[in-house]
Amino acid sequence: MGTPTLDDLLAAGVRGERVFVRADLNVPLVDGQVGDDTRIRAALGTLRRLLSAGARVVLASHLGRPKGERKAELSLRPVADRLGALLERETRFCDEVVGPKAESAAAELRDGELLVLENVRFEPGETKNDEALARGFAALADAYVNDAFGTAHRAHASTAGIARFVPRRAAGDLLRAELEQLGVVRDPERPLLCVLGGAKVSDKLAVLEALAPHADSLVIGGAMAYTFLAARGDAVGRSLVEPDRFEDARRVEAAARDGGCRLLLPTDHVVVHELAPNATSQVVARVPEDQMGVDIGPATARAYAAEVETARTIFWNGPMGVFEMDAFAQGTEAVARAVADSEGRSVVGGGDSVAAINKLGLGDRIGHLSTGGGASLEFVQGLELPGVAALEEA
Ligand code: ADP
Ligand code: MG
């Protein structure tokens, strides 16, 4: 069963219809003003298409974590202002999320006009997927478009609950692009290489377990490599390890072996005595007892880059080292450059991994940078995302 798209919705016509769009406008705020407006810009495509087709758009998003309370500093109003400026259209704002005030504001919209609702997470029912709140959203809409990939793995009232009560539903352009691009990892041109890194095995255990039998090679860096090495009985010194995950790490290795997937771990390391930006570091093959690994070493970086070169499909999540400190960013940079140079399909997910790529100015040369860390991991595992499933149900 395919997910209905914005194309399908527009083909059937939306003029004069109230279309509730759930977007991800969760931007950083600096002194009450929009800091980085990347997410607002990303939302423009779907909105422009709907508005020019004559839809009356009711736009909803969350912002930060107000935990079900009205918090003035997390109001969506500055976001609505920036959105209006970018769209070069007058944008209305309703300081309620649902209820009579929101309903009359939606009813007053004319064709091609946009109303932004207040932060949906001001309502305690949002993250609980409360049915009354979902019905409240539905009362504002004739059609529902979900374009918020980053929250599609959560069943919330505005990302999933509402869909049941609205007759016409569709995935927005951003959501559709994410599903298409990440779909390449689920159904890859081979060889499929998965590069996993970052802080902890426990954060990414499910994806490790799912990808080990699926990938042709699995390359592990970052702190999580030390849990794997320690589980093998190798020296890891004072590196970040999770002893209660040794058994899981061994199970992932076994799953890779049984599935014919090559699993690569670092063979050299950048180590320091203390984690600090200008700590004295050295490259070693064995982590000394009193030191910790903070980046993959140059030989490992070359080996991982060579893996990237031969892969036809690459999925990468998690940096190879403590990339926030320039001295320990070389492993991440080497992998990022190899991915940028690759002629295969590449998909990168995860907030820190995407940040590392953007910091290097390589964003334009990667096949796809996912906007959803958690959602992309759940999707490549083969899990159904509630926000997507809700669009499909009859
Ligand atoms: P992503 O956001 O891309 O999914 P994670 O949040 O899982 O990535 O991990 C990123 C964090 O992992 C970074 O803050 C980085 O400093 C940390 N990290 C990577 N390698 C190491 C290491 N060897 N030791 C300690 N922390 C590490
Ligand atoms: Mg992160």
CSV table of C-alpha atoms and ligand atoms in Angstrom, one decimal:
chain,number,residue,atom,x,y,z
A,1,MET,CA,0.0,0.0,0.0
A,2,GLY,CA,1.6,3.3,-1.1
A,3,THR,CA,1.6,6.4,1.0
A,4,PRO,CA,-0.7,9.1,-0.6
A,5,THR,CA,1.4,12.1,-1.6
A,6,LEU,CA,0.9,15.8,-2.0
A,7,ASP,CA,0.8,15.2,-5.8
A,8,ASP,CA,-2.2,12.9,-5.2
A,9,LEU,CA,-3.9,15.5,-3.0
A,10,LEU,CA,-3.3,18.4,-5.4
A,11,ALA,CA,-4.5,16.3,-8.3
A,12,ALA,CA,-7.8,15.8,-6.6
A,13,GLY,CA,-8.0,19.6,-5.9
A,14,VAL,CA,-7.6,21.6,-2.7
A,15,ARG,CA,-9.1,25.0,-3.6
A,16,GLY,CA,-11.1,26.3,-0.7
A,17,GLU,CA,-10.3,23.4,1.5
A,18,ARG,CA,-8.7,23.8,4.9
A,19,VAL,CA,-5.5,21.8,4.8
A,20,PHE,CA,-3.9,21.0,8.2
A,21,VAL,CA,-0.1,20.8,7.6
A,22,ARG,CA,2.1,19.3,10.4
A,23,ALA,CA,5.6,20.6,9.8
A,24,ASP,CA,8.8,20.5,11.7
A,25,LEU,CA,9.5,24.1,12.6
A,26,ASN,CA,11.5,23.2,15.7
A,27,VAL,CA,14.2,25.8,15.1
A,28,PRO,CA,16.8,27.1,17.6
A,29,LEU,CA,15.7,30.4,19.2
A,30,VAL,CA,18.3,33.0,20.2
A,31,ASP,CA,17.0,35.8,22.5
A,32,GLY,CA,13.4,35.1,21.3
A,33,GLN,CA,14.3,35.3,17.7
A,34,VAL,CA,14.8,32.5,15.1
A,35,GLY,CA,18.4,31.5,15.1
A,36,ASP,CA,18.9,29.1,12.2
A,37,ASP,CA,15.9,29.0,9.8
A,38,THR,CA,16.9,25.9,7.8
A,39,ARG,CA,13.8,24.0,9.0
A,40,ILE,CA,11.5,26.9,8.1
A,41,ARG,CA,13.0,27.1,4.6
A,42,ALA,CA,12.7,23.4,4.2
A,43,ALA,CA,9.0,23.6,4.9
A,44,LEU,CA,8.3,26.2,2.2
A,45,GLY,CA,8.0,23.8,-0.8
A,46,THR,CA,5.0,22.0,0.5
A,47,LEU,CA,3.4,25.2,1.7
A,48,ARG,CA,3.9,27.1,-1.5
A,49,ARG,CA,2.4,24.3,-3.6
A,50,LEU,CA,-0.7,24.1,-1.3
A,51,LEU,CA,-1.2,27.9,-1.2
A,52,SER,CA,-0.8,28.4,-4.9
A,53,ALA,CA,-3.4,25.7,-5.4
A,54,GLY,CA,-5.8,27.7,-3.4
A,55,ALA,CA,-5.7,25.8,-0.2
A,56,ARG,CA,-6.5,27.4,3.2
A,57,VAL,CA,-3.5,26.2,5.1
A,58,VAL,CA,-3.6,25.6,8.9
A,59,LEU,CA,0.0,25.0,10.0
A,60,ALA,CA,1.1,23.3,13.1
A,61,SER,CA,4.5,22.4,14.7
A,62,HIS,CA,6.1,21.8,18.0
A,63,LEU,CA,8.9,24.0,19.3
A,64,GLY,CA,11.2,22.8,22.1
A,65,ARG,CA,9.9,20.9,25.1
A,66,PRO,CA,7.3,22.9,26.9
A,67,LYS,CA,6.0,19.6,28.4
A,68,GLY,CA,2.3,20.4,28.0
A,69,GLU,CA,2.5,23.9,29.5
A,70,ARG,CA,2.2,27.3,27.9
A,71,LYS,CA,5.7,28.8,27.9
A,72,ALA,CA,5.9,32.3,26.4
A,73,GLU,CA,9.6,31.7,25.4
A,74,LEU,CA,8.5,28.7,23.3
A,75,SER,CA,5.8,30.5,21.4
A,76,LEU,CA,5.7,29.8,17.7
A,77,ARG,CA,5.0,33.5,16.9
A,78,PRO,CA,8.6,34.5,15.9
A,79,VAL,CA,8.6,31.4,13.7
A,80,ALA,CA,5.4,32.5,12.1
A,81,ASP,CA,6.8,35.9,11.5
A,82,ARG,CA,9.9,34.5,9.8
A,83,LEU,CA,7.8,32.1,7.7
A,84,GLY,CA,5.6,35.0,6.5
A,85,ALA,CA,8.8,37.0,5.5
A,86,LEU,CA,10.2,34.0,3.6
A,87,LEU,CA,6.9,33.2,1.9
A,88,GLU,CA,6.4,36.9,1.2
A,89,ARG,CA,2.8,36.5,2.3
A,90,GLU,CA,0.8,37.8,5.2
A,91,THR,CA,0.6,35.0,7.7
A,92,ARG,CA,-2.0,34.8,10.4
A,93,PHE,CA,-1.2,33.6,13.9
A,94,CYS,CA,-3.5,32.0,16.4
A,95,ASP,CA,-2.3,31.9,20.0
A,96,GLU,CA,-4.4,28.8,20.7
A,97,VAL,CA,-3.7,25.3,19.4
A,98,VAL,CA,-7.3,24.0,19.1
A,99,GLY,CA,-10.8,25.2,20.3
A,100,PRO,CA,-13.3,27.9,19.2
A,101,LYS,CA,-10.7,30.6,18.7
A,102,ALA,CA,-8.6,28.4,16.4
A,103,GLU,CA,-11.8,27.2,14.6
A,104,SER,CA,-13.0,30.7,13.9
A,105,ALA,CA,-9.5,31.7,12.7
A,106,ALA,CA,-9.4,28.7,10.3
A,107,ALA,CA,-12.9,29.6,9.1
A,108,GLU,CA,-11.9,33.1,8.3
A,109,LEU,CA,-9.1,32.0,6.0
A,110,ARG,CA,-9.5,32.8,2.3
A,111,ASP,CA,-8.2,30.7,-0.5
A,112,GLY,CA,-4.4,30.7,-0.6
A,113,GLU,CA,-4.0,32.1,3.0
A,114,LEU,CA,-2.0,30.6,5.8
A,115,LEU,CA,-2.7,30.4,9.6
A,116,VAL,CA,0.0,29.3,12.0
A,117,LEU,CA,-1.2,27.7,15.2
A,118,GLU,CA,0.6,28.0,18.6
A,119,ASN,CA,3.1,25.4,19.7
A,120,VAL,CA,1.2,22.1,19.7
A,121,ARG,CA,3.2,20.9,22.7
A,122,PHE,CA,1.6,23.5,24.9
A,123,GLU,CA,-1.2,21.0,25.0
A,124,PRO,CA,-0.5,18.1,27.3
A,125,GLY,CA,-2.5,15.8,25.0
A,126,GLU,CA,-0.1,16.2,22.1
A,127,THR,CA,2.6,13.8,23.1
A,128,LYS,CA,0.0,11.5,24.7
A,129,ASN,CA,-1.8,11.2,21.4
A,130,ASP,CA,-5.0,12.2,23.2
A,131,GLU,CA,-8.1,11.6,21.1
A,132,ALA,CA,-9.9,14.8,22.1
A,133,LEU,CA,-7.0,16.8,21.0
A,134,ALA,CA,-6.7,14.9,17.8
A,135,ARG,CA,-10.4,15.6,17.1
A,136,GLY,CA,-9.7,19.2,18.0
A,137,PHE,CA,-7.1,19.4,15.2
A,138,ALA,CA,-9.4,17.5,12.8
A,139,ALA,CA,-12.1,20.1,13.4
A,140,LEU,CA,-9.8,22.7,11.8
A,141,ALA,CA,-9.3,20.6,8.6
A,142,ASP,CA,-10.7,19.0,5.5
A,143,ALA,CA,-7.4,17.4,4.6
A,144,TYR,CA,-4.3,16.5,6.5
A,145,VAL,CA,-0.7,16.7,5.3
A,146,ASN,CA,2.2,15.4,7.4
A,147,ASP,CA,5.5,16.9,6.4
A,148,ALA,CA,7.3,16.4,9.7
A,149,PHE,CA,9.7,13.5,9.2
A,150,GLY,CA,11.6,14.2,12.4
A,151,THR,CA,8.6,13.3,14.6
A,152,ALA,CA,7.1,10.6,12.3
A,153,HIS,CA,8.4,7.9,14.6
A,154,ARG,CA,6.2,9.3,17.4
A,155,ALA,CA,2.5,8.7,17.6
A,156,HIS,CA,1.4,12.1,18.8
A,157,ALA,CA,-2.0,13.9,18.3
A,158,SER,CA,-0.7,16.1,15.4
A,159,THR,CA,1.6,13.6,13.8
A,160,ALA,CA,-0.7,10.5,13.9
A,161,GLY,CA,-3.9,10.9,15.9
A,162,ILE,CA,-5.5,13.5,13.7
A,163,ALA,CA,-5.3,11.4,10.6
A,164,ARG,CA,-8.1,9.1,11.7
A,165,PHE,CA,-10.6,11.9,11.8
A,166,VAL,CA,-9.7,13.7,8.5
A,167,PRO,CA,-11.0,12.2,5.3
A,168,ARG,CA,-8.1,13.2,3.0
A,169,ARG,CA,-4.5,12.6,3.9
A,170,ALA,CA,-1.1,12.9,2.3
A,171,ALA,CA,2.6,12.9,2.9
A,172,GLY,CA,4.2,16.3,2.2
A,173,ASP,CA,7.2,16.7,-0.1
A,174,LEU,CA,9.8,16.6,2.6
A,175,LEU,CA,8.3,13.5,4.2
A,176,ARG,CA,8.0,11.8,0.8
A,177,ALA,CA,11.7,12.6,-0.1
A,178,GLU,CA,12.8,11.2,3.3
A,179,LEU,CA,10.9,7.9,2.7
A,180,GLU,CA,12.3,7.6,-0.9
A,181,GLN,CA,15.9,8.3,0.1
A,182,LEU,CA,15.9,6.2,3.2
A,183,GLY,CA,14.0,3.5,1.2
A,184,VAL,CA,17.3,3.1,-0.8
A,185,VAL,CA,18.9,1.8,2.4
A,186,ARG,CA,16.1,-0.7,3.0
A,187,ASP,CA,16.2,-1.9,-0.6
A,188,PRO,CA,19.8,-1.1,-1.6
A,189,GLU,CA,21.9,-1.4,-4.7
A,190,ARG,CA,24.8,-3.6,-3.3
A,191,PRO,CA,27.3,-3.5,-1.8
A,192,LEU,CA,25.5,-1.7,1.1
A,193,LEU,CA,27.9,-0.2,3.6
A,194,CYS,CA,26.6,1.0,7.0
A,195,VAL,CA,28.9,3.3,9.0
A,196,LEU,CA,27.8,3.6,12.6
A,197,GLY,CA,29.4,5.7,15.2
A,198,GLY,CA,28.6,8.2,18.0
A,199,ALA,CA,28.5,7.9,21.7
A,200,LYS,CA,26.8,4.7,22.8
A,201,VAL,CA,25.9,1.2,21.6
A,202,SER,CA,22.8,1.4,23.8
A,203,ASP,CA,21.4,4.3,21.7
A,204,LYS,CA,21.8,2.4,18.5
A,205,LEU,CA,21.6,-1.3,19.5
A,206,ALA,CA,18.3,-1.9,17.6
A,207,VAL,CA,19.7,-0.4,14.4
A,208,LEU,CA,23.0,-2.4,14.8
A,209,GLU,CA,21.0,-5.6,15.2
A,210,ALA,CA,18.8,-4.8,12.2
A,211,LEU,CA,21.7,-3.7,9.9
A,212,ALA,CA,24.2,-6.4,10.8
A,213,PRO,CA,22.4,-9.2,8.8
A,214,HIS,CA,21.2,-6.8,6.1
A,215,ALA,CA,24.4,-4.8,5.1
A,216,ASP,CA,27.4,-6.1,3.2
A,217,SER,CA,29.7,-4.3,5.5
A,218,LEU,CA,29.3,-2.6,8.8
A,219,VAL,CA,31.9,-0.2,9.9
A,220,ILE,CA,32.0,1.0,13.5
A,221,GLY,CA,33.7,4.0,14.9
A,222,GLY,CA,33.2,6.6,17.7
A,223,ALA,CA,32.9,5.6,21.3
A,224,MET,CA,30.6,2.6,20.4
A,225,ALA,CA,33.6,0.9,18.9
A,226,TYR,CA,35.1,0.5,22.4
A,227,THR,CA,32.2,-1.5,23.7
A,228,PHE,CA,32.7,-3.9,20.7
A,229,LEU,CA,36.5,-4.1,21.3
A,230,ALA,CA,36.2,-4.6,25.0
A,231,ALA,CA,33.6,-7.3,24.4
A,232,ARG,CA,36.2,-9.1,22.3
A,233,GLY,CA,38.7,-8.8,25.2
A,234,ASP,CA,40.8,-6.0,23.6
A,235,ALA,CA,42.4,-3.3,25.6
A,236,VAL,CA,40.3,-0.1,25.6
A,237,GLY,CA,41.9,1.8,28.6
A,238,ARG,CA,39.6,4.4,29.9
A,239,SER,CA,37.6,4.8,26.7
A,240,LEU,CA,33.8,5.2,27.0
A,241,VAL,CA,32.4,1.6,27.3
A,242,GLU,CA,29.2,0.1,28.3
A,243,PRO,CA,29.9,-3.2,30.1
A,244,ASP,CA,26.3,-4.1,30.2
A,245,ARG,CA,26.3,-4.1,26.4
A,246,PHE,CA,29.2,-6.5,25.8
A,247,GLU,CA,26.7,-9.4,25.3
A,248,ASP,CA,24.7,-7.3,22.8
A,249,ALA,CA,27.9,-6.4,21.0
A,250,ARG,CA,28.9,-10.0,20.7
A,251,ARG,CA,25.4,-10.8,19.4
A,252,VAL,CA,25.7,-8.1,16.7
A,253,GLU,CA,29.1,-9.6,15.7
A,254,ALA,CA,27.6,-13.0,15.4
A,255,ALA,CA,24.6,-11.8,13.4
A,256,ALA,CA,27.0,-10.0,11.0
A,257,ARG,CA,29.1,-13.2,10.7
A,258,ASP,CA,26.0,-15.4,10.1
A,259,GLY,CA,24.6,-12.9,7.5
A,260,GLY,CA,27.9,-12.7,5.5
A,261,CYS,CA,28.4,-9.0,6.6
A,262,ARG,CA,31.9,-7.8,7.2
A,263,LEU,CA,32.2,-6.0,10.5
A,264,LEU,CA,35.1,-3.6,10.8
A,265,LEU,CA,36.4,-2.1,14.0
A,266,PRO,CA,39.2,0.4,14.4
A,267,THR,CA,42.8,-0.9,14.3
A,268,ASP,CA,44.4,2.3,15.5
A,269,HIS,CA,43.2,5.1,17.7
A,270,VAL,CA,43.9,8.7,18.7
A,271,VAL,CA,44.2,8.6,22.4
A,272,VAL,CA,44.5,11.2,25.2
A,273,HIS,CA,44.9,11.2,28.9
A,274,GLU,CA,42.1,13.7,29.4
A,275,LEU,CA,39.4,14.9,27.1
A,276,ALA,CA,40.2,18.5,26.3
A,277,PRO,CA,40.5,20.5,23.1
A,278,ASN,CA,44.3,20.8,23.2
A,279,ALA,CA,45.2,17.7,25.1
A,280,THR,CA,48.4,16.0,24.0
A,281,SER,CA,47.4,13.0,21.8
A,282,GLN,CA,49.1,10.1,20.1
A,283,VAL,CA,48.2,7.4,17.7
A,284,VAL,CA,48.3,3.9,19.0
A,285,ALA,CA,47.2,0.4,17.9
A,286,ARG,CA,46.4,-0.6,21.5
A,287,VAL,CA,44.8,1.9,23.9
A,288,PRO,CA,47.1,2.2,27.0
A,289,GLU,CA,45.5,1.5,30.3
A,290,ASP,CA,45.5,5.1,31.5
A,291,GLN,CA,44.2,6.7,28.2
A,292,MET,CA,41.0,7.0,26.2
A,293,GLY,CA,40.2,6.7,22.5
A,294,VAL,CA,38.7,9.9,21.1
A,295,ASP,CA,39.0,9.3,17.3
A,296,ILE,CA,39.7,6.5,14.9
A,297,GLY,CA,43.4,6.5,13.9
A,298,PRO,CA,44.7,7.4,10.4
A,299,ALA,CA,45.1,3.7,9.3
A,300,THR,CA,41.5,3.0,10.3
A,301,ALA,CA,40.3,6.2,8.6
A,302,ARG,CA,42.0,5.0,5.3
A,303,ALA,CA,40.5,1.6,5.6
A,304,TYR,CA,37.0,3.0,6.3
A,305,ALA,CA,37.3,5.5,3.4
A,306,ALA,CA,38.3,2.6,1.1
A,307,GLU,CA,35.1,0.8,2.2
A,308,VAL,CA,33.1,3.8,1.3
A,309,GLU,CA,34.8,3.9,-2.2
A,310,THR,CA,33.6,0.4,-3.1
A,311,ALA,CA,30.1,0.7,-1.8
A,312,ARG,CA,27.1,1.4,-4.0
A,313,THR,CA,24.9,2.4,-1.2
A,314,ILE,CA,26.1,4.1,2.0
A,315,PHE,CA,24.2,4.8,5.2
A,316,TRP,CA,26.0,6.7,7.9
A,317,ASN,CA,24.9,7.6,11.4
A,318,GLY,CA,27.2,8.9,14.1
A,319,PRO,CA,30.6,10.6,14.1
A,320,MET,CA,33.9,8.6,14.2
A,321,GLY,CA,35.3,10.6,17.1
A,322,VAL,CA,34.8,13.6,19.4
A,323,PHE,CA,34.5,15.8,16.3
A,324,GLU,CA,33.3,18.8,18.3
A,325,MET,CA,37.0,19.3,19.1
A,326,ASP,CA,39.0,20.0,15.9
A,327,ALA,CA,41.9,17.8,17.0
A,328,PHE,CA,39.7,14.7,17.1
A,329,ALA,CA,37.6,15.4,14.0
A,330,GLN,CA,40.0,13.9,11.5
A,331,GLY,CA,38.4,10.4,11.4
A,332,THR,CA,35.0,11.9,10.9
A,333,GLU,CA,36.3,14.2,8.2
A,334,ALA,CA,38.0,11.4,6.3
A,335,VAL,CA,34.8,9.4,6.2
A,336,ALA,CA,32.8,12.5,5.3
A,337,ARG,CA,35.1,13.3,2.4
A,338,ALA,CA,35.0,9.8,1.1
A,339,VAL,CA,31.2,9.8,1.3
A,340,ALA,CA,31.1,13.1,-0.6
A,341,ASP,CA,33.4,11.7,-3.3
A,342,SER,CA,31.4,8.5,-3.6
A,343,GLU,CA,29.5,7.8,-6.8
A,344,GLY,CA,27.1,5.5,-4.9
A,345,ARG,CA,23.9,6.6,-3.2
A,346,SER,CA,24.5,8.1,0.3
A,347,VAL,CA,22.2,8.9,3.1
A,348,VAL,CA,23.4,10.4,6.4
A,349,GLY,CA,21.2,10.7,9.5
A,350,GLY,CA,21.7,11.9,13.0
A,351,GLY,CA,22.0,15.4,14.4
A,352,ASP,CA,25.7,15.3,15.1
A,353,SER,CA,26.7,13.5,11.9
A,354,VAL,CA,24.7,16.0,9.8
A,355,ALA,CA,26.2,18.9,11.8
A,356,ALA,CA,29.7,17.5,11.2
A,357,ILE,CA,29.1,17.3,7.4
A,358,ASN,CA,27.7,20.8,7.3
A,359,LYS,CA,30.6,22.1,9.4
A,360,LEU,CA,32.9,20.7,6.7
A,361,GLY,CA,30.8,22.3,4.0
A,362,LEU,CA,30.1,19.0,2.3
A,363,GLY,CA,26.3,19.0,2.6
A,364,ASP,CA,25.7,19.6,-1.1
A,365,ARG,CA,27.8,16.6,-2.0
A,366,ILE,CA,26.0,14.0,0.0
A,367,GLY,CA,23.0,12.2,-1.6
A,368,HIS,CA,20.7,12.9,1.3
A,369,LEU,CA,21.0,14.5,4.7
A,370,SER,CA,18.1,13.2,6.8
A,371,THR,CA,16.3,15.7,9.0
A,372,GLY,CA,15.3,13.0,11.5
A,373,GLY,CA,17.9,11.3,13.6
A,374,GLY,CA,15.6,8.9,15.5
A,375,ALA,CA,13.1,8.6,12.7
A,376,SER,CA,15.7,7.7,10.1
A,377,LEU,CA,17.2,5.0,12.4
A,378,GLU,CA,13.7,3.5,13.0
A,379,PHE,CA,12.9,3.6,9.3
A,380,VAL,CA,16.1,1.9,8.1
A,381,GLN,CA,15.5,-0.8,10.7
A,382,GLY,CA,12.4,-1.7,8.8
A,383,LEU,CA,10.0,-0.4,11.4
A,384,GLU,CA,6.7,1.3,10.5
A,385,LEU,CA,6.6,4.9,11.4
A,386,PRO,CA,3.3,5.8,13.1
A,387,GLY,CA,3.2,9.2,11.3
A,388,VAL,CA,3.4,7.4,8.0
A,389,ALA,CA,1.2,4.5,8.8
A,390,ALA,CA,-1.6,7.0,9.9
A,391,LEU,CA,-1.6,8.4,6.4
A,392,GLU,CA,-2.2,5.0,4.8
A,393,GLU,CA,-5.0,3.7,7.0
A,394,ALA,CA,-8.4,3.6,5.3
B,1,ADP,P1,24.3,11.4,16.0
B,1,ADP,O1,23.7,12.7,16.6
B,1,ADP,O2,24.9,11.7,14.7
B,1,ADP,O3,23.3,10.3,15.9
B,1,ADP,P2,25.4,10.6,18.5
B,1,ADP,O4,24.5,11.6,19.2
B,1,ADP,O5,25.1,9.1,18.7
B,1,ADP,O6,25.5,10.9,16.9
B,1,ADP,O7,26.9,10.7,19.0
B,1,ADP,C1,27.6,11.9,18.8
B,1,ADP,C2,28.5,12.1,20.0
B,1,ADP,O8,29.4,11.0,20.2
B,1,ADP,C3,29.3,13.3,19.9
B,1,ADP,O9,29.0,14.2,20.9
B,1,ADP,C4,30.8,12.8,20.0
B,1,ADP,O10,31.6,13.7,20.7
B,1,ADP,C5,30.6,11.5,20.7
B,1,ADP,N1,31.7,10.6,20.5
B,1,ADP,C6,32.2,10.1,19.3
B,1,ADP,N2,33.3,9.4,19.5
B,1,ADP,C7,33.6,9.4,20.8
B,1,ADP,C8,34.6,8.8,21.6
B,1,ADP,N3,35.5,8.1,21.1
B,1,ADP,N4,34.5,9.1,22.9
B,1,ADP,C9,33.6,9.8,23.5
B,1,ADP,N5,32.6,10.4,22.8
B,1,ADP,C10,32.6,10.2,21.4
B,2,MG,MG,23.4,13.2,18.7
